[in-house]
Amino acid sequence: MDSWTQAAIAFMERHQEWSFWLALVFAAAETTAFLSLAVPSTAILVGVGATVATGAIPFFPIWAGAALGAILGSTFSYWLGLRFGARILTMWPLRDQPELVEKGAEYFRKWGAGAVFLGHFIGPLRPVIFLFAGMMRMGFPVFLAVNVVGALAWAYVIPKFGEIGGLIIGWFWNLLGF
């Protein structure tokens, strides 16, 4: 875990009152095209989940904030795809990653609306899928419905993964007498 991720988790531990808003910001960054490359949000949310296992942070604000942030970020990415269409593929960093763009397009063609749900769980393709949903003119009500369900599931699973890992590590340490 890098120092930026550790600092973000430590800040959330010390300032629980900000946990909803920070989870929202991290999840929005994770699901927003282009911005997702700069912020290690999944690592932060998994780490925060491990902190939940210690009782230092309650789970609900993390889940609610991450869900709302994921909905907002992916909807913004959808809008970017809708607004700019194929021109967005000529912008950095997408123009430098044709294999990622092709995988995203193939995945979206194969799975349609299901790609929006599953896209929440597929790291590098995540924001590209939402762009393609907009570029392919997926109906907004369909996009929003599938996106909300996917965001709620993702926001639950990612921190829970860290929480369960934290509980297992705690159990193992207790077993060893630490």
mmCIF file with all atom_site columns, C-alpha atoms in Angstrom:
data_model
loop_
_atom_site.group_PDB
_atom_site.id
_atom_site.type_symbol
_atom_site.label_atom_id
_atom_site.label_alt_id
_atom_site.label_comp_id
_atom_site.label_asym_id
_atom_site.label_entity_id
_atom_site.label_seq_id
_atom_site.pdbx_PDB_ins_code
_atom_site.Cartn_x
_atom_site.Cartn_y
_atom_site.Cartn_z
_atom_site.occupancy
_atom_site.B_iso_or_equiv
_atom_site.pdbx_formal_charge
_atom_site.auth_seq_id
_atom_site.auth_comp_id
_atom_site.auth_asym_id
_atom_site.auth_atom_id
_atom_site.pdbx_PDB_model_num
ATOM 1   C CA . MET A 1 1   ? 0.000   0.000   0.000   1.00 0.00 ? 1   MET A CA 1
ATOM 2   C CA . ASP A 1 2   ? 1.490   3.336   -0.993  1.00 0.00 ? 2   ASP A CA 1
ATOM 3   C CA . SER A 1 3   ? 1.862   6.282   1.360   1.00 0.00 ? 3   SER A CA 1
ATOM 4   C CA . TRP A 1 4   ? -0.977  8.248   -0.255  1.00 0.00 ? 4   TRP A CA 1
ATOM 5   C CA . THR A 1 5   ? -3.389  5.360   0.332   1.00 0.00 ? 5   THR A CA 1
ATOM 6   C CA . GLN A 1 6   ? -2.184  4.921   3.917   1.00 0.00 ? 6   GLN A CA 1
ATOM 7   C CA . ALA A 1 7   ? -2.568  8.639   4.576   1.00 0.00 ? 7   ALA A CA 1
ATOM 8   C CA . ALA A 1 8   ? -6.132  8.644   3.215   1.00 0.00 ? 8   ALA A CA 1
ATOM 9   C CA . ILE A 1 9   ? -7.106  5.674   5.388   1.00 0.00 ? 9   ILE A CA 1
ATOM 10  C CA . ALA A 1 10  ? -5.464  7.189   8.480   1.00 0.00 ? 10  ALA A CA 1
ATOM 11  C CA . PHE A 1 11  ? -7.292  10.473  7.855   1.00 0.00 ? 11  PHE A CA 1
ATOM 12  C CA . MET A 1 12  ? -10.612 8.638   7.657   1.00 0.00 ? 12  MET A CA 1
ATOM 13  C CA . GLU A 1 13  ? -9.852  6.855   10.930  1.00 0.00 ? 13  GLU A CA 1
ATOM 14  C CA . ARG A 1 14  ? -9.154  10.152  12.700  1.00 0.00 ? 14  ARG A CA 1
ATOM 15  C CA . HIS A 1 15  ? -12.055 12.015  11.102  1.00 0.00 ? 15  HIS A CA 1
ATOM 16  C CA . GLN A 1 16  ? -14.981 9.606   10.979  1.00 0.00 ? 16  GLN A CA 1
ATOM 17  C CA . GLU A 1 17  ? -17.368 12.494  10.444  1.00 0.00 ? 17  GLU A CA 1
ATOM 18  C CA . TRP A 1 18  ? -15.824 12.860  6.981   1.00 0.00 ? 18  TRP A CA 1
ATOM 19  C CA . SER A 1 19  ? -15.984 9.162   6.063   1.00 0.00 ? 19  SER A CA 1
ATOM 20  C CA . PHE A 1 20  ? -19.178 9.464   3.982   1.00 0.00 ? 20  PHE A CA 1
ATOM 21  C CA . TRP A 1 21  ? -17.834 12.420  1.989   1.00 0.00 ? 21  TRP A CA 1
ATOM 22  C CA . LEU A 1 22  ? -14.378 10.948  1.505   1.00 0.00 ? 22  LEU A CA 1
ATOM 23  C CA . ALA A 1 23  ? -15.811 7.622   0.341   1.00 0.00 ? 23  ALA A CA 1
ATOM 24  C CA . LEU A 1 24  ? -18.019 9.589   -2.060  1.00 0.00 ? 24  LEU A CA 1
ATOM 25  C CA . VAL A 1 25  ? -15.047 11.493  -3.489  1.00 0.00 ? 25  VAL A CA 1
ATOM 26  C CA . PHE A 1 26  ? -12.862 8.390   -3.822  1.00 0.00 ? 26  PHE A CA 1
ATOM 27  C CA . ALA A 1 27  ? -15.616 6.366   -5.509  1.00 0.00 ? 27  ALA A CA 1
ATOM 28  C CA . ALA A 1 28  ? -16.502 9.233   -7.846  1.00 0.00 ? 28  ALA A CA 1
ATOM 29  C CA . ALA A 1 29  ? -12.833 9.505   -8.817  1.00 0.00 ? 29  ALA A CA 1
ATOM 30  C CA . GLU A 1 30  ? -12.652 5.748   -9.377  1.00 0.00 ? 30  GLU A CA 1
ATOM 31  C CA . THR A 1 31  ? -15.589 5.749   -11.790 1.00 0.00 ? 31  THR A CA 1
ATOM 32  C CA . THR A 1 32  ? -14.860 8.989   -13.647 1.00 0.00 ? 32  THR A CA 1
ATOM 33  C CA . ALA A 1 33  ? -13.093 8.638   -16.975 1.00 0.00 ? 33  ALA A CA 1
ATOM 34  C CA . PHE A 1 34  ? -9.548  10.045  -16.957 1.00 0.00 ? 34  PHE A CA 1
ATOM 35  C CA . LEU A 1 35  ? -9.619  10.882  -13.229 1.00 0.00 ? 35  LEU A CA 1
ATOM 36  C CA . SER A 1 36  ? -9.671  7.198   -12.302 1.00 0.00 ? 36  SER A CA 1
ATOM 37  C CA . LEU A 1 37  ? -6.050  6.885   -13.434 1.00 0.00 ? 37  LEU A CA 1
ATOM 38  C CA . ALA A 1 38  ? -4.824  9.300   -10.773 1.00 0.00 ? 38  ALA A CA 1
ATOM 39  C CA . VAL A 1 39  ? -6.566  8.124   -7.599  1.00 0.00 ? 39  VAL A CA 1
ATOM 40  C CA . PRO A 1 40  ? -6.059  4.625   -6.095  1.00 0.00 ? 40  PRO A CA 1
ATOM 41  C CA . SER A 1 41  ? -9.642  4.538   -4.831  1.00 0.00 ? 41  SER A CA 1
ATOM 42  C CA . THR A 1 42  ? -10.189 0.785   -4.844  1.00 0.00 ? 42  THR A CA 1
ATOM 43  C CA . ALA A 1 43  ? -7.111  0.273   -2.657  1.00 0.00 ? 43  ALA A CA 1
ATOM 44  C CA . ILE A 1 44  ? -8.316  3.017   -0.327  1.00 0.00 ? 44  ILE A CA 1
ATOM 45  C CA . LEU A 1 45  ? -11.814 1.535   -0.038  1.00 0.00 ? 45  LEU A CA 1
ATOM 46  C CA . VAL A 1 46  ? -10.441 -1.972  0.587   1.00 0.00 ? 46  VAL A CA 1
ATOM 47  C CA . GLY A 1 47  ? -8.106  -0.515  3.233   1.00 0.00 ? 47  GLY A CA 1
ATOM 48  C CA . VAL A 1 48  ? -10.954 1.402   4.823   1.00 0.00 ? 48  VAL A CA 1
ATOM 49  C CA . GLY A 1 49  ? -12.901 -1.859  4.909   1.00 0.00 ? 49  GLY A CA 1
ATOM 50  C CA . ALA A 1 50  ? -10.047 -3.455  6.840   1.00 0.00 ? 50  ALA A CA 1
ATOM 51  C CA . THR A 1 51  ? -10.251 -0.529  9.247   1.00 0.00 ? 51  THR A CA 1
ATOM 52  C CA . VAL A 1 52  ? -13.996 -1.170  9.628   1.00 0.00 ? 52  VAL A CA 1
ATOM 53  C CA . ALA A 1 53  ? -13.051 -4.635  10.930  1.00 0.00 ? 53  ALA A CA 1
ATOM 54  C CA . THR A 1 54  ? -11.213 -2.993  13.841  1.00 0.00 ? 54  THR A CA 1
ATOM 55  C CA . GLY A 1 55  ? -14.292 -0.986  14.787  1.00 0.00 ? 55  GLY A CA 1
ATOM 56  C CA . ALA A 1 56  ? -12.507 2.308   14.095  1.00 0.00 ? 56  ALA A CA 1
ATOM 57  C CA . ILE A 1 57  ? -14.936 3.315   11.329  1.00 0.00 ? 57  ILE A CA 1
ATOM 58  C CA . PRO A 1 58  ? -18.597 2.310   10.870  1.00 0.00 ? 58  PRO A CA 1
ATOM 59  C CA . PHE A 1 59  ? -19.463 0.545   7.604   1.00 0.00 ? 59  PHE A CA 1
ATOM 60  C CA . PHE A 1 60  ? -22.689 2.317   6.611   1.00 0.00 ? 60  PHE A CA 1
ATOM 61  C CA . PRO A 1 61  ? -21.236 5.779   5.839   1.00 0.00 ? 61  PRO A CA 1
ATOM 62  C CA . ILE A 1 62  ? -18.492 4.161   3.751   1.00 0.00 ? 62  ILE A CA 1
ATOM 63  C CA . TRP A 1 63  ? -21.010 2.107   1.784   1.00 0.00 ? 63  TRP A CA 1
ATOM 64  C CA . ALA A 1 64  ? -23.465 4.980   1.289   1.00 0.00 ? 64  ALA A CA 1
ATOM 65  C CA . GLY A 1 65  ? -20.763 7.469   0.289   1.00 0.00 ? 65  GLY A CA 1
ATOM 66  C CA . ALA A 1 66  ? -19.033 5.042   -2.057  1.00 0.00 ? 66  ALA A CA 1
ATOM 67  C CA . ALA A 1 67  ? -22.344 4.082   -3.685  1.00 0.00 ? 67  ALA A CA 1
ATOM 68  C CA . LEU A 1 68  ? -23.381 7.682   -4.293  1.00 0.00 ? 68  LEU A CA 1
ATOM 69  C CA . GLY A 1 69  ? -19.887 8.594   -5.510  1.00 0.00 ? 69  GLY A CA 1
ATOM 70  C CA . ALA A 1 70  ? -19.841 5.647   -7.926  1.00 0.00 ? 70  ALA A CA 1
ATOM 71  C CA . ILE A 1 71  ? -23.254 6.629   -9.270  1.00 0.00 ? 71  ILE A CA 1
ATOM 72  C CA . LEU A 1 72  ? -22.150 10.234  -9.787  1.00 0.00 ? 72  LEU A CA 1
ATOM 73  C CA . GLY A 1 73  ? -18.757 9.400   -11.324 1.00 0.00 ? 73  GLY A CA 1
ATOM 74  C CA . SER A 1 74  ? -20.056 6.781   -13.726 1.00 0.00 ? 74  SER A CA 1
ATOM 75  C CA . THR A 1 75  ? -22.985 8.998   -14.724 1.00 0.00 ? 75  THR A CA 1
ATOM 76  C CA . PHE A 1 76  ? -20.542 11.805  -15.481 1.00 0.00 ? 76  PHE A CA 1
ATOM 77  C CA . SER A 1 77  ? -18.486 9.395   -17.601 1.00 0.00 ? 77  SER A CA 1
ATOM 78  C CA . TYR A 1 78  ? -21.686 8.370   -19.407 1.00 0.00 ? 78  TYR A CA 1
ATOM 79  C CA . TRP A 1 79  ? -22.417 12.038  -20.068 1.00 0.00 ? 79  TRP A CA 1
ATOM 80  C CA . LEU A 1 80  ? -18.884 12.569  -21.426 1.00 0.00 ? 80  LEU A CA 1
ATOM 81  C CA . GLY A 1 81  ? -19.397 9.696   -23.858 1.00 0.00 ? 81  GLY A CA 1
ATOM 82  C CA . LEU A 1 82  ? -22.817 11.030  -24.843 1.00 0.00 ? 82  LEU A CA 1
ATOM 83  C CA . ARG A 1 83  ? -21.558 14.594  -25.263 1.00 0.00 ? 83  ARG A CA 1
ATOM 84  C CA . PHE A 1 84  ? -18.259 13.972  -27.076 1.00 0.00 ? 84  PHE A CA 1
ATOM 85  C CA . GLY A 1 85  ? -18.928 10.655  -28.806 1.00 0.00 ? 85  GLY A CA 1
ATOM 86  C CA . ALA A 1 86  ? -16.003 9.008   -30.588 1.00 0.00 ? 86  ALA A CA 1
ATOM 87  C CA . ARG A 1 87  ? -13.940 12.221  -30.329 1.00 0.00 ? 87  ARG A CA 1
ATOM 88  C CA . ILE A 1 88  ? -13.254 11.341  -26.704 1.00 0.00 ? 88  ILE A CA 1
ATOM 89  C CA . LEU A 1 89  ? -11.221 8.352   -27.905 1.00 0.00 ? 89  LEU A CA 1
ATOM 90  C CA . THR A 1 90  ? -8.700  10.742  -29.476 1.00 0.00 ? 90  THR A CA 1
ATOM 91  C CA . MET A 1 91  ? -7.967  12.373  -26.109 1.00 0.00 ? 91  MET A CA 1
ATOM 92  C CA . TRP A 1 92  ? -5.182  11.400  -23.761 1.00 0.00 ? 92  TRP A CA 1
ATOM 93  C CA . PRO A 1 93  ? -4.923  8.819   -22.203 1.00 0.00 ? 93  PRO A CA 1
ATOM 94  C CA . LEU A 1 94  ? -7.408  6.843   -24.305 1.00 0.00 ? 94  LEU A CA 1
ATOM 95  C CA . ARG A 1 95  ? -5.600  7.581   -27.566 1.00 0.00 ? 95  ARG A CA 1
ATOM 96  C CA . ASP A 1 96  ? -2.477  5.939   -26.096 1.00 0.00 ? 96  ASP A CA 1
ATOM 97  C CA . GLN A 1 97  ? -4.312  2.783   -24.973 1.00 0.00 ? 97  GLN A CA 1
ATOM 98  C CA . PRO A 1 98  ? -6.032  1.330   -28.042 1.00 0.00 ? 98  PRO A CA 1
ATOM 99  C CA . GLU A 1 99  ? -6.122  -2.164  -26.521 1.00 0.00 ? 99  GLU A CA 1
ATOM 100 C CA . LEU A 1 100 ? -8.057  -0.871  -23.497 1.00 0.00 ? 100 LEU A CA 1
ATOM 101 C CA . VAL A 1 101 ? -10.477 1.004   -25.752 1.00 0.00 ? 101 VAL A CA 1
ATOM 102 C CA . GLU A 1 102 ? -10.991 -2.088  -27.923 1.00 0.00 ? 102 GLU A CA 1
ATOM 103 C CA . LYS A 1 103 ? -11.587 -4.299  -24.871 1.00 0.00 ? 103 LYS A CA 1
ATOM 104 C CA . GLY A 1 104 ? -14.095 -1.795  -23.533 1.00 0.00 ? 104 GLY A CA 1
ATOM 105 C CA . ALA A 1 105 ? -15.931 -1.611  -26.865 1.00 0.00 ? 105 ALA A CA 1
ATOM 106 C CA . GLU A 1 106 ? -15.959 -5.400  -27.227 1.00 0.00 ? 106 GLU A CA 1
ATOM 107 C CA . TYR A 1 107 ? -17.164 -5.875  -23.666 1.00 0.00 ? 107 TYR A CA 1
ATOM 108 C CA . PHE A 1 108 ? -19.942 -3.330  -24.135 1.00 0.00 ? 108 PHE A CA 1
ATOM 109 C CA . ARG A 1 109 ? -21.057 -4.868  -27.460 1.00 0.00 ? 109 ARG A CA 1
ATOM 110 C CA . LYS A 1 110 ? -21.101 -8.333  -25.911 1.00 0.00 ? 110 LYS A CA 1
ATOM 111 C CA . TRP A 1 111 ? -22.870 -7.535  -22.629 1.00 0.00 ? 111 TRP A CA 1
ATOM 112 C CA . GLY A 1 112 ? -24.865 -4.366  -23.347 1.00 0.00 ? 112 GLY A CA 1
ATOM 113 C CA . ALA A 1 113 ? -26.554 -3.050  -20.199 1.00 0.00 ? 113 ALA A CA 1
ATOM 114 C CA . GLY A 1 114 ? -24.969 -5.878  -18.199 1.00 0.00 ? 114 GLY A CA 1
ATOM 115 C CA . ALA A 1 115 ? -21.581 -4.340  -18.986 1.00 0.00 ? 115 ALA A CA 1
ATOM 116 C CA . VAL A 1 116 ? -22.570 -1.280  -16.964 1.00 0.00 ? 116 VAL A CA 1
ATOM 117 C CA . PHE A 1 117 ? -23.299 -3.446  -13.915 1.00 0.00 ? 117 PHE A CA 1
ATOM 118 C CA . LEU A 1 118 ? -20.205 -5.626  -14.320 1.00 0.00 ? 118 LEU A CA 1
ATOM 119 C CA . GLY A 1 119 ? -18.066 -2.649  -15.291 1.00 0.00 ? 119 GLY A CA 1
ATOM 120 C CA . HIS A 1 120 ? -18.102 -1.488  -11.694 1.00 0.00 ? 120 HIS A CA 1
ATOM 121 C CA . PHE A 1 121 ? -16.059 -4.576  -10.802 1.00 0.00 ? 121 PHE A CA 1
ATOM 122 C CA . ILE A 1 122 ? -13.528 -4.549  -13.661 1.00 0.00 ? 122 ILE A CA 1
ATOM 123 C CA . GLY A 1 123 ? -10.799 -2.077  -12.709 1.00 0.00 ? 123 GLY A CA 1
ATOM 124 C CA . PRO A 1 124 ? -9.171  -0.733  -15.870 1.00 0.00 ? 124 PRO A CA 1
ATOM 125 C CA . LEU A 1 125 ? -12.335 -1.051  -17.969 1.00 0.00 ? 125 LEU A CA 1
ATOM 126 C CA . ARG A 1 126 ? -14.569 0.641   -15.391 1.00 0.00 ? 126 ARG A CA 1
ATOM 127 C CA . PRO A 1 127 ? -14.663 4.212   -16.698 1.00 0.00 ? 127 PRO A CA 1
ATOM 128 C CA . VAL A 1 128 ? -14.290 3.114   -20.333 1.00 0.00 ? 128 VAL A CA 1
ATOM 129 C CA . ILE A 1 129 ? -17.488 1.051   -20.091 1.00 0.00 ? 129 ILE A CA 1
ATOM 130 C CA . PHE A 1 130 ? -19.419 4.079   -18.846 1.00 0.00 ? 130 PHE A CA 1
ATOM 131 C CA . LEU A 1 131 ? -18.005 6.194   -21.685 1.00 0.00 ? 131 LEU A CA 1
ATOM 132 C CA . PHE A 1 132 ? -19.125 3.583   -24.208 1.00 0.00 ? 132 PHE A CA 1
ATOM 133 C CA . ALA A 1 133 ? -22.608 3.487   -22.689 1.00 0.00 ? 133 ALA A CA 1
ATOM 134 C CA . GLY A 1 134 ? -22.883 7.181   -23.499 1.00 0.00 ? 134 GLY A CA 1
ATOM 135 C CA . MET A 1 135 ? -21.160 6.921   -26.876 1.00 0.00 ? 135 MET A CA 1
ATOM 136 C CA . MET A 1 136 ? -23.489 4.100   -27.945 1.00 0.00 ? 136 MET A CA 1
ATOM 137 C CA . ARG A 1 137 ? -26.474 6.189   -26.843 1.00 0.00 ? 137 ARG A CA 1
ATOM 138 C CA . MET A 1 138 ? -27.725 3.704   -24.267 1.00 0.00 ? 138 MET A CA 1
ATOM 139 C CA . GLY A 1 139 ? -31.010 5.077   -22.954 1.00 0.00 ? 139 GLY A CA 1
ATOM 140 C CA . PHE A 1 140 ? -30.400 7.059   -19.790 1.00 0.00 ? 140 PHE A CA 1
ATOM 141 C CA . PRO A 1 141 ? -33.174 5.365   -17.740 1.00 0.00 ? 141 PRO A CA 1
ATOM 142 C CA . VAL A 1 142 ? -31.678 1.942   -18.539 1.00 0.00 ? 142 VAL A CA 1
ATOM 143 C CA . PHE A 1 143 ? -28.149 3.178   -17.838 1.00 0.00 ? 143 PHE A CA 1
ATOM 144 C CA . LEU A 1 144 ? -29.189 4.760   -14.550 1.00 0.00 ? 144 LEU A CA 1
ATOM 145 C CA . ALA A 1 145 ? -31.099 1.704   -13.320 1.00 0.00 ? 145 ALA A CA 1
ATOM 146 C CA . VAL A 1 146 ? -28.260 -0.720  -14.067 1.00 0.00 ? 146 VAL A CA 1
ATOM 147 C CA . ASN A 1 147 ? -25.655 1.765   -12.858 1.00 0.00 ? 147 ASN A CA 1
ATOM 148 C CA . VAL A 1 148 ? -27.373 2.290   -9.495  1.00 0.00 ? 148 VAL A CA 1
ATOM 149 C CA . VAL A 1 149 ? -27.621 -1.456  -8.861  1.00 0.00 ? 149 VAL A CA 1
ATOM 150 C CA . GLY A 1 150 ? -23.976 -1.959  -9.908  1.00 0.00 ? 150 GLY A CA 1
ATOM 151 C CA . ALA A 1 151 ? -22.763 0.956   -7.791  1.00 0.00 ? 151 ALA A CA 1
ATOM 152 C CA . LEU A 1 152 ? -24.657 -0.256  -4.710  1.00 0.00 ? 152 LEU A CA 1
ATOM 153 C CA . ALA A 1 153 ? -23.195 -3.751  -5.126  1.00 0.00 ? 153 ALA A CA 1
ATOM 154 C CA . TRP A 1 154 ? -19.653 -2.507  -5.812  1.00 0.00 ? 154 TRP A CA 1
ATOM 155 C CA . ALA A 1 155 ? -19.729 -0.078  -2.882  1.00 0.00 ? 155 ALA A CA 1
ATOM 156 C CA . TYR A 1 156 ? -20.742 -2.961  -0.627  1.00 0.00 ? 156 TYR A CA 1
ATOM 157 C CA . VAL A 1 157 ? -18.361 -5.618  -1.933  1.00 0.00 ? 157 VAL A CA 1
ATOM 158 C CA . ILE A 1 158 ? -15.112 -3.619  -2.112  1.00 0.00 ? 158 ILE A CA 1
ATOM 159 C CA . PRO A 1 159 ? -14.999 -2.374  1.510   1.00 0.00 ? 159 PRO A CA 1
ATOM 160 C CA . LYS A 1 160 ? -16.495 -5.684  2.738   1.00 0.00 ? 160 LYS A CA 1
ATOM 161 C CA . PHE A 1 161 ? -13.632 -7.500  1.035   1.00 0.00 ? 161 PHE A CA 1
ATOM 162 C CA . GLY A 1 162 ? -11.220 -5.415  3.128   1.00 0.00 ? 162 GLY A CA 1
ATOM 163 C CA . GLU A 1 163 ? -13.330 -5.864  6.256   1.00 0.00 ? 163 GLU A CA 1
ATOM 164 C CA . ILE A 1 164 ? -13.399 -9.644  5.897   1.00 0.00 ? 164 ILE A CA 1
ATOM 165 C CA . GLY A 1 165 ? -9.662  -9.668  5.199   1.00 0.00 ? 165 GLY A CA 1
ATOM 166 C CA . GLY A 1 166 ? -9.113  -7.542  8.307   1.00 0.00 ? 166 GLY A CA 1
ATOM 167 C CA . LEU A 1 167 ? -11.211 -9.916  10.416  1.00 0.00 ? 167 LEU A CA 1
ATOM 168 C CA . ILE A 1 168 ? -9.261  -12.924 9.124   1.00 0.00 ? 168 ILE A CA 1
ATOM 169 C CA . ILE A 1 169 ? -5.941  -11.240 9.874   1.00 0.00 ? 169 ILE A CA 1
ATOM 170 C CA . GLY A 1 170 ? -7.189  -10.294 13.359  1.00 0.00 ? 170 GLY A CA 1
ATOM 171 C CA . TRP A 1 171 ? -8.355  -13.844 13.973  1.00 0.00 ? 171 TRP A CA 1
ATOM 172 C CA . PHE A 1 172 ? -4.993  -15.204 12.798  1.00 0.00 ? 172 PHE A CA 1
ATOM 173 C CA . TRP A 1 173 ? -3.052  -12.793 15.033  1.00 0.00 ? 173 TRP A CA 1
ATOM 174 C CA . ASN A 1 174 ? -5.177  -13.803 18.018  1.00 0.00 ? 174 ASN A CA 1
ATOM 175 C CA . LEU A 1 175 ? -4.542  -17.439 17.180  1.00 0.00 ? 175 LEU A CA 1
ATOM 176 C CA . LEU A 1 176 ? -0.792  -16.756 17.250  1.00 0.00 ? 176 LEU A CA 1
ATOM 177 C CA . GLY A 1 177 ? -1.100  -14.867 20.532  1.00 0.00 ? 177 GLY A CA 1
ATOM 178 C CA . PHE A 1 178 ? -0.437  -11.300 19.328  1.00 0.00 ? 178 PHE A CA 1
#
